[in-house]
Tab-separated table of C-alpha atoms and ligand atoms in Angstrom:
chain	number	residue	atom	x	y	z
Y	866	MET	CA	74.665	-78.958	-114.298
Y	867	ASP	CA	71.350	-76.850	-114.017
Y	868	THR	CA	68.800	-78.154	-115.544
Y	869	ILE	CA	65.614	-76.562	-117.148
Y	870	THR	CA	62.501	-78.528	-117.742
Y	871	LEU	CA	60.101	-75.923	-120.684
Y	872	VAL	CA	56.621	-77.196	-120.280
Y	873	ILE	CA	54.739	-76.433	-123.098
Y	874	PRO	CA	50.799	-76.687	-123.738
Y	875	CYS	CA	49.532	-77.510	-127.117
Y	876	TYR	CA	46.345	-77.924	-128.476
Y	877	ASN	CA	45.968	-78.373	-131.970
Y	878	GLU	CA	49.496	-77.278	-132.978
Y	879	GLU	CA	50.617	-80.198	-135.032
Y	880	LYS	CA	52.133	-76.802	-137.597
Y	881	THR	CA	53.718	-75.245	-134.683
Y	882	ILE	CA	55.622	-77.832	-132.463
Y	883	PRO	CA	58.513	-78.653	-135.169
Y	884	LEU	CA	59.081	-75.164	-135.708
Y	885	LEU	CA	59.663	-74.822	-132.235
Y	886	TYR	CA	61.443	-77.534	-131.675
Y	887	LYS	CA	64.153	-76.423	-134.165
Y	888	GLU	CA	64.052	-73.193	-132.073
Y	889	ILE	CA	64.564	-74.931	-128.793
Y	890	VAL	CA	67.381	-76.810	-130.427
Y	891	LYS	CA	69.317	-73.177	-131.652
Y	892	THR	CA	68.673	-71.783	-128.080
Y	893	ALA	CA	70.061	-75.016	-126.459
Y	894	LYS	CA	73.244	-73.942	-128.269
Y	895	VAL	CA	73.739	-70.613	-126.947
Y	896	MET	CA	73.354	-72.097	-123.286
Y	897	PRO	CA	75.889	-75.339	-123.300
Y	898	TYR	CA	75.853	-74.499	-119.410
Y	899	VAL	CA	72.455	-75.955	-118.930
Y	900	GLN	CA	70.569	-79.135	-119.376
Y	901	MET	CA	67.641	-78.289	-121.447
Y	902	GLU	CA	64.685	-81.025	-121.220
Y	903	LEU	CA	61.443	-80.805	-122.688
Y	904	LEU	CA	57.859	-81.565	-121.412
Y	905	PHE	CA	54.966	-81.115	-124.152
Y	906	VAL	CA	51.618	-81.030	-122.758
Y	907	ASP	CA	49.145	-82.476	-125.588
Y	908	ASP	CA	45.735	-80.486	-124.366
Y	909	GLY	CA	43.229	-83.671	-125.835
Y	910	SER	CA	44.259	-82.348	-129.344
Y	911	LYS	CA	41.671	-82.336	-132.096
Y	912	ASP	CA	44.478	-82.690	-135.110
Y	913	GLY	CA	47.572	-84.187	-135.535
Y	914	THR	CA	49.328	-83.087	-132.189
Y	915	LEU	CA	49.846	-85.879	-130.167
Y	916	GLN	CA	51.089	-88.518	-133.723
Y	917	VAL	CA	53.557	-85.389	-134.002
Y	918	LEU	CA	54.629	-85.345	-130.712
Y	919	ARG	CA	55.618	-88.986	-130.586
Y	920	ASN	CA	57.243	-89.087	-133.975
Y	921	LEU	CA	59.633	-86.068	-132.256
Y	922	ARG	CA	60.071	-88.161	-129.438
Y	923	ARG	CA	60.982	-91.201	-131.240
Y	924	GLU	CA	63.555	-89.015	-133.275
Y	925	ASN	CA	64.992	-87.168	-130.470
Y	926	HIS	CA	65.661	-90.293	-128.644
Y	927	ALA	CA	67.409	-92.044	-131.110
Y	928	ALA	CA	69.808	-88.945	-131.936
Y	929	LEU	CA	69.911	-88.639	-128.201
Y	930	GLU	CA	71.733	-91.634	-128.114
Y	931	GLN	CA	74.570	-90.105	-130.617
Y	932	SER	CA	74.841	-86.688	-128.886
Y	933	ALA	CA	73.951	-85.438	-125.270
Y	934	ASP	CA	73.659	-81.532	-125.977
Y	935	ILE	CA	70.015	-81.804	-127.026
Y	936	PRO	CA	67.519	-81.461	-125.237
Y	937	ARG	CA	65.570	-84.692	-124.338
Y	938	VAL	CA	61.640	-84.573	-125.436
Y	939	ASP	CA	58.720	-85.926	-123.688
Y	940	TYR	CA	55.508	-85.582	-123.553
Y	941	ILE	CA	52.218	-85.713	-121.330
Y	942	SER	CA	48.789	-86.344	-123.244
Y	943	LEU	CA	45.458	-85.120	-121.336
Y	944	SER	CA	42.051	-87.526	-121.751
Y	945	ARG	CA	40.295	-84.632	-123.041
Y	946	ASN	CA	40.581	-80.884	-123.888
Y	947	PHE	CA	41.328	-79.376	-120.248
Y	948	GLY	CA	42.420	-75.534	-121.388
Y	949	LYS	CA	45.249	-74.740	-121.045
Y	950	GLU	CA	45.425	-73.596	-117.428
Y	951	SER	CA	45.307	-77.485	-116.662
Y	952	ALA	CA	47.348	-77.936	-119.004
Y	953	MET	CA	50.178	-76.026	-117.214
Y	954	TYR	CA	49.330	-77.496	-114.059
Y	955	ALA	CA	49.797	-81.138	-115.422
Y	956	GLY	CA	53.587	-79.842	-117.296
Y	957	VAL	CA	54.290	-77.918	-114.370
Y	958	SER	CA	53.776	-80.387	-111.474
Y	959	ASN	CA	55.172	-83.312	-113.380
Y	960	ALA	CA	58.515	-81.552	-114.426
Y	961	LYS	CA	61.675	-82.402	-112.460
Y	962	GLY	CA	63.840	-79.413	-113.301
Y	963	ASP	CA	65.702	-77.705	-111.218
Y	964	TYR	CA	64.220	-74.663	-113.108
Y	965	VAL	CA	60.767	-75.126	-114.675
Y	966	ALA	CA	59.728	-72.802	-117.693
Y	967	ILE	CA	56.248	-71.921	-119.221
Y	968	MET	CA	56.080	-71.724	-122.921
Y	969	ASP	CA	53.666	-71.402	-125.569
Y	970	ALA	CA	54.330	-73.902	-128.523
Y	971	ASP	CA	53.191	-70.788	-131.303
Y	972	LEU	CA	56.719	-68.791	-130.570
Y	973	GLN	CA	54.863	-65.863	-129.835
Y	974	ASP	CA	57.092	-66.333	-126.205
Y	975	PRO	CA	60.451	-66.262	-127.676
Y	976	PRO	CA	63.243	-68.492	-126.804
Y	977	SER	CA	65.712	-66.033	-126.746
Y	978	LEU	CA	64.978	-64.628	-123.583
Y	979	LEU	CA	65.674	-67.507	-121.810
Y	980	PRO	CA	69.669	-67.002	-121.631
Y	981	GLU	CA	68.798	-63.663	-119.850
Y	982	MET	CA	66.243	-65.198	-117.687
Y	983	TYR	CA	68.449	-67.971	-116.667
Y	984	ARG	CA	71.080	-65.427	-115.408
Y	985	ALA	CA	67.958	-63.423	-113.079
Y	986	VAL	CA	67.258	-66.738	-111.619
Y	987	THR	CA	70.607	-67.878	-110.749
Y	988	GLU	CA	72.898	-64.438	-110.583
Y	989	GLU	CA	70.843	-62.058	-109.580
Y	990	GLY	CA	69.145	-63.405	-106.549
Y	991	TYR	CA	65.155	-63.668	-108.379
Y	992	ASP	CA	62.710	-66.740	-107.605
Y	993	SER	CA	60.951	-66.481	-110.877
Y	994	VAL	CA	61.451	-64.158	-114.401
Y	995	ALA	CA	58.006	-63.280	-115.934
Y	996	THR	CA	57.083	-61.664	-119.382
Y	997	ARG	CA	55.160	-59.161	-120.472
Y	998	ARG	CA	54.371	-57.892	-123.951
Y	999	ILE	CA	54.445	-54.127	-123.880
Y	1000	THR	CA	52.532	-53.831	-127.334
Y	1001	ARG	CA	49.826	-55.473	-128.824
Y	1002	LYS	CA	50.467	-55.263	-131.938
Y	1003	GLY	CA	48.570	-57.737	-134.429
Y	1004	GLU	CA	45.727	-58.368	-132.150
Y	1005	PRO	CA	42.360	-56.939	-132.887
Y	1006	ALA	CA	41.703	-53.610	-131.632
Y	1007	ILE	CA	38.340	-54.717	-129.634
Y	1008	ARG	CA	40.274	-57.620	-127.864
Y	1009	SER	CA	43.119	-55.686	-127.257
Y	1010	PHE	CA	40.618	-52.871	-125.698
Y	1011	PHE	CA	38.562	-55.482	-123.497
Y	1012	ALA	CA	41.822	-56.770	-122.171
Y	1013	ARG	CA	42.978	-53.361	-121.378
Y	1014	GLN	CA	39.871	-53.025	-119.500
Y	1015	PHE	CA	40.024	-56.100	-117.554
Y	1016	TYR	CA	43.672	-55.354	-116.201
Y	1017	HIS	CA	42.550	-51.711	-115.066
Y	1018	VAL	CA	39.336	-53.316	-112.619
Y	1019	MET	CA	41.412	-55.766	-111.539
Y	1020	LYS	CA	43.978	-53.226	-109.970
Y	1021	LYS	CA	40.903	-51.248	-108.357
Y	1022	ILE	CA	39.021	-54.436	-107.009
Y	1023	SER	CA	42.064	-57.464	-106.316
Y	1024	ASP	CA	45.003	-57.281	-104.039
Y	1025	VAL	CA	46.885	-59.346	-106.101
Y	1026	GLU	CA	49.322	-58.209	-108.424
Y	1027	LEU	CA	48.566	-58.149	-112.348
Y	1028	MET	CA	50.982	-57.205	-115.050
Y	1029	ASP	CA	48.940	-55.720	-118.338
Y	1030	GLY	CA	50.337	-57.474	-121.059
Y	1031	ALA	CA	51.752	-60.058	-118.635
Y	1032	ARG	CA	52.259	-63.400	-120.838
Y	1033	ASP	CA	52.347	-67.366	-118.621
Y	1034	TYR	CA	55.759	-67.093	-120.125
Y	1035	ARG	CA	58.108	-67.700	-116.946
Y	1036	LEU	CA	61.120	-69.115	-115.772
Y	1037	MET	CA	60.791	-70.603	-111.991
Y	1038	ASN	CA	63.506	-72.075	-109.299
Y	1039	ARG	CA	62.242	-75.330	-107.389
Y	1040	LYS	CA	60.865	-73.096	-104.582
Y	1041	TYR	CA	58.677	-71.330	-106.755
Y	1042	VAL	CA	57.583	-74.235	-108.385
Y	1043	ASN	CA	56.641	-76.072	-105.808
Y	1044	ALA	CA	54.487	-73.064	-104.267
Y	1045	PHE	CA	52.917	-73.184	-107.542
Y	1046	ILE	CA	51.563	-76.982	-107.343
Y	1047	SER	CA	50.353	-76.354	-103.799
Y	1048	MET	CA	47.560	-74.843	-105.014
Y	1049	THR	CA	45.449	-77.830	-105.882
Y	1050	GLU	CA	42.488	-75.491	-106.694
Y	1051	TYR	CA	39.933	-76.480	-109.807
Y	1052	ASN	CA	39.174	-72.793	-111.092
Y	1053	ARG	CA	42.958	-71.694	-112.199
Y	1054	PHE	CA	43.818	-68.058	-112.881
Y	1055	SER	CA	47.184	-68.518	-113.310
Y	1056	LYS	CA	48.200	-65.063	-113.964
Y	1057	GLY	CA	46.429	-64.247	-110.228
Y	1058	LEU	CA	48.166	-67.382	-108.815
Y	1059	PHE	CA	51.622	-66.368	-109.977
Y	1060	GLY	CA	51.511	-62.603	-108.219
Y	1061	TRP	CA	49.171	-64.394	-105.301
Y	1062	VAL	CA	52.532	-66.950	-104.513
Y	1063	GLY	CA	55.024	-64.150	-103.494
Y	1064	PHE	CA	58.634	-64.361	-103.584
Y	1065	LYS	CA	60.663	-62.466	-105.681
Y	1066	THR	CA	60.066	-62.196	-109.276
Y	1067	LYS	CA	61.765	-59.976	-112.382
Y	1068	TRP	CA	59.664	-58.755	-115.251
Y	1069	LEU	CA	61.223	-58.906	-118.711
Y	1070	GLU	CA	59.750	-56.825	-121.370
Y	1071	PHE	CA	59.109	-57.373	-124.658
Y	1072	GLU	CA	57.341	-56.705	-128.489
Y	1073	ASN	CA	54.143	-58.739	-129.183
Y	1074	VAL	CA	55.278	-61.344	-131.857
Y	1075	GLU	CA	52.768	-63.070	-133.946
Y	1076	ARG	CA	52.435	-66.981	-134.064
Y	1077	VAL	CA	53.897	-68.465	-136.855
Y	1078	ALA	CA	51.608	-70.991	-137.998
Y	1079	GLY	CA	47.918	-72.218	-137.211
Y	1080	GLU	CA	45.492	-69.879	-135.512
Y	1081	THR	CA	44.819	-68.737	-132.106
Y	1082	LYS	CA	42.525	-70.850	-129.637
Y	1083	TRP	CA	40.369	-67.972	-127.699
Y	1084	SER	CA	37.577	-66.598	-129.229
Y	1085	PHE	CA	36.534	-63.584	-127.197
Y	1086	TRP	CA	33.829	-65.734	-125.316
Y	1087	LYS	CA	36.022	-67.635	-124.148
Y	1088	LEU	CA	38.842	-64.964	-123.161
Y	1089	PHE	CA	35.426	-63.394	-121.491
Y	1090	LYS	CA	34.433	-65.933	-119.207
Y	1091	TYR	CA	38.471	-66.683	-118.636
Y	1092	SER	CA	38.240	-62.815	-116.983
Y	1093	LEU	CA	35.168	-63.722	-114.871
Y	1094	ASP	CA	37.247	-66.669	-113.953
Y	1095	GLY	CA	39.509	-64.030	-112.335
Y	1096	ILE	CA	37.398	-62.123	-110.746
Y	1097	VAL	CA	35.834	-64.443	-109.260
Y	1098	ALA	CA	39.025	-66.138	-108.082
Y	1099	PHE	CA	40.882	-63.386	-106.734
Y	1100	SER	CA	37.999	-60.327	-105.669
Y	1101	GLU	CA	35.196	-60.421	-103.403
Y	1102	ALA	CA	34.066	-56.834	-104.735
Y	1103	PRO	CA	31.378	-58.242	-106.954
Y	1104	LEU	CA	29.619	-59.192	-103.508
Y	1105	TYR	CA	29.897	-55.928	-102.013
Y	1106	ILE	CA	28.865	-54.226	-104.786
Y	1107	ALA	CA	25.357	-56.350	-104.224
Y	1108	SER	CA	25.296	-55.839	-101.297
Y	1109	VAL	CA	25.885	-52.100	-101.179
Y	1110	LEU	CA	23.409	-51.781	-103.945
Y	1111	GLY	CA	20.863	-53.795	-102.284
Y	1112	ALA	CA	21.126	-52.187	-99.159
Y	1113	SER	CA	20.977	-48.486	-101.201
Y	1114	MET	CA	17.797	-49.565	-102.795
Y	1115	CYS	CA	16.737	-50.513	-99.793
Y	1116	GLY	CA	16.644	-47.238	-97.833
Y	1117	VAL	CA	15.375	-45.017	-100.833
Y	1118	SER	CA	12.332	-47.461	-101.315
Y	1119	PHE	CA	11.494	-46.843	-97.235
Y	1120	ILE	CA	12.316	-42.800	-97.730
Y	1121	ALA	CA	9.237	-43.075	-100.732
Y	1122	ILE	CA	6.756	-45.171	-98.404
Y	1123	ILE	CA	7.418	-42.928	-95.608
Y	1124	PHE	CA	6.699	-40.189	-98.371
Y	1125	ILE	CA	3.872	-42.011	-99.956
Y	1126	ILE	CA	2.027	-42.628	-96.307
Y	1127	VAL	CA	2.652	-39.230	-95.439
Y	1128	ARG	CA	1.099	-37.925	-98.692
Y	1129	GLN	CA	-2.164	-39.943	-98.239
Y	1130	LEU	CA	-2.613	-38.789	-94.959
Y	1131	LEU	CA	-2.296	-35.217	-95.951
Y	1132	TYR	CA	-4.179	-35.477	-99.332
Y	1133	HIS	CA	-6.078	-38.381	-99.943
Y	1134	ASN	CA	-4.888	-38.904	-103.451
Y	1135	SER	CA	-3.341	-42.416	-103.716
Y	1136	ALA	CA	-4.049	-43.495	-106.703
Y	1137	TYR	CA	-1.602	-41.652	-108.174
Y	1138	GLY	CA	1.610	-42.458	-109.403
Y	1139	TRP	CA	1.608	-45.931	-110.586
Y	1140	PRO	CA	3.866	-45.301	-113.018
Y	1141	SER	CA	6.419	-44.411	-111.023
Y	1142	MET	CA	5.667	-47.341	-108.576
Y	1143	VAL	CA	6.579	-49.477	-111.664
Y	1144	CYS	CA	9.388	-48.247	-112.289
Y	1145	ILE	CA	10.854	-48.540	-108.943
Y	1146	ILE	CA	9.295	-52.305	-109.388
Y	1147	ILE	CA	11.137	-53.359	-112.115
Y	1148	LEU	CA	14.372	-51.842	-110.948
Y	1149	ILE	CA	14.290	-53.888	-107.442
Y	1150	GLY	CA	13.523	-56.897	-109.201
Y	1151	GLY	CA	16.765	-55.999	-111.239
Y	1152	ILE	CA	18.870	-55.545	-108.843
Y	1153	GLN	CA	18.281	-58.705	-106.979
Y	1154	LEU	CA	18.413	-60.770	-110.138
Y	1155	LEU	CA	21.891	-58.940	-110.753
Y	1156	SER	CA	22.682	-60.014	-106.859
Y	1157	ILE	CA	21.618	-63.894	-107.569
Y	1158	GLY	CA	23.398	-63.561	-110.354
Y	1159	ILE	CA	26.688	-62.713	-108.792
Y	1160	LEU	CA	26.033	-65.041	-105.868
Y	1161	GLY	CA	25.369	-68.411	-108.189
Y	1162	LEU	CA	28.629	-67.423	-110.010
Y	1163	TYR	CA	30.595	-67.799	-106.640
Y	1164	PHE	CA	28.168	-70.627	-105.444
Y	1165	SER	CA	28.988	-72.540	-108.899
Y	1166	LYS	CA	32.838	-71.785	-108.520
Y	1167	THR	CA	32.888	-73.101	-104.892
Y	1168	TYR	CA	30.282	-76.386	-105.615
Y	1169	LEU	CA	33.333	-77.635	-107.931
Y	1170	GLU	CA	35.389	-76.733	-106.166
Y	1171	VAL	CA	34.784	-78.632	-103.127
Y	1172	LYS	CA	33.986	-82.117	-105.509
Y	1173	LYS	CA	37.669	-81.912	-105.305
Y	1174	ARG	CA	37.842	-83.291	-108.911
Y	1175	PRO	CA	41.274	-83.708	-110.225
Y	1176	ILE	CA	42.786	-81.150	-111.922
Y	1177	TYR	CA	43.454	-83.055	-115.275
Y	1178	ILE	CA	43.526	-86.534	-116.413
Y	1179	ALA	CA	46.212	-87.800	-118.631
Y	1180	SER	CA	46.040	-91.263	-120.937
Y	1181	GLU	CA	49.717	-91.000	-122.404
Y	1182	ASN	CA	52.683	-89.804	-120.123
Y	1183	THR	CA	56.472	-91.078	-121.577
Y	1184	LEU	CA	57.566	-89.454	-118.165
Y	1185	GLU	CA	55.673	-92.207	-116.523
Y	1186	GLU	CA	56.289	-95.215	-119.259
Y	1187	GLU	CA	60.107	-94.485	-118.094
Y	1188	LEU	CA	59.585	-95.146	-114.385
Y	1189	LYS	CA	57.862	-98.261	-114.797
Y	1190	ALA	CA	60.831	-99.564	-117.707
Y	1191	GLU	CA	63.567	-98.811	-115.341
E	440	UDP	N1	46.094	-74.086	-125.546
E	440	UDP	C1	46.080	-75.266	-124.661
E	440	UDP	N2	44.578	-75.688	-124.424
E	440	UDP	C2	43.746	-74.858	-125.284
E	440	UDP	C3	43.717	-73.798	-125.412
E	440	UDP	C4	45.417	-73.406	-125.759
E	440	UDP	O1	47.156	-75.700	-123.912
E	440	UDP	O2	42.641	-75.436	-124.538
E	440	UDP	C5	47.683	-73.720	-125.707
E	440	UDP	C6	48.580	-73.491	-127.186
E	440	UDP	O3	48.407	-74.420	-127.272
E	440	UDP	C7	49.198	-72.753	-127.352
E	440	UDP	C8	48.543	-71.647	-125.962
E	440	UDP	O4	48.175	-72.077	-125.044
E	440	UDP	O5	50.301	-73.152	-126.952
E	440	UDP	C9	48.442	-70.593	-126.139
E	440	UDP	O6	47.435	-70.344	-127.032
E	440	UDP	P1	46.991	-69.508	-127.927
E	440	UDP	O7	48.112	-68.712	-128.771
E	440	UDP	O8	45.808	-69.765	-128.489
E	440	UDP	O9	46.255	-67.916	-127.377
E	440	UDP	P2	46.846	-66.663	-127.399
E	440	UDP	O10	48.539	-66.515	-127.617
E	440	UDP	O11	46.285	-66.133	-128.700
E	440	UDP	O12	46.895	-65.678	-126.166
E	441	MG	MG1	49.379	-67.330	-128.959
């Protein structure tokens, strides 16, 4: 029998975890042909998430001794909040299952899609099944607008395939998982990494579901920084824009200098036109600052990358405790 490990990144999700667990137990009942396993990753939560996970695991392991057909629960607790990307990496790289799925804790990724996803990877020959939401119902309009613009721009300036509305919710086979965890970069933008991996991916679509409890951890500012991460990680276009802008400004000012010299030789009125001079100086100064800023962005990412810091640090890992006990 195949095993599916569900990796669930959790940051301040004490309210949603029990609800999610109930749903997954239901889903596991309609999929008796697979062994389901849950691997929660507590991403340095500040509420009672870790305590909820400890209790859930204890109750779950007691129940497992009675019947083996409920999903087994394990968790990893990170030493601080590393961000969802690192939490996903921590979970996926520790997952033992033949298939691994990533799922949000807030039930925005419907567990009811799992049977269909499993069918696609086992019977239809796909290596992974990804999901995207086709509506953004319940989301602030301004957020949807900027999200759409981001996907639009990324499509133009980057080679990797990004889907509008793509979720991180996906089921992957071993081959795909190994490729994903072989990418150990520090600045992770999974939506891009998944596309970069290649292989055969099937896309399932669903209507947006609002989170069952708690609230979103993504502020507008956090999302904005995340989208810059995505652009810097998967596109060199901003560097080209800066170079082209700089080069064309040089060309324009060269022509202007020739024009001024010729005018001086012909009419001898060189004090004329200093306001336009100031404008040009400000413009060129601005372009230089912009270019340096863009360079700095790439440079700072490179700096973090060459340090080769670990992507996450675990303070508690029930899978490892298990190994020690054996
Ligand atoms: N999450 C996380 N670390 C963070 C932020 C979020 O592990 O720093 C988890 C969170 O617990 C949830 C998932 O990532 O399971 C998606 O977060 P959220 O629902 O807040 O995002 P949204 O659905 O609003 O985009
Ligand atoms: Mg959510």
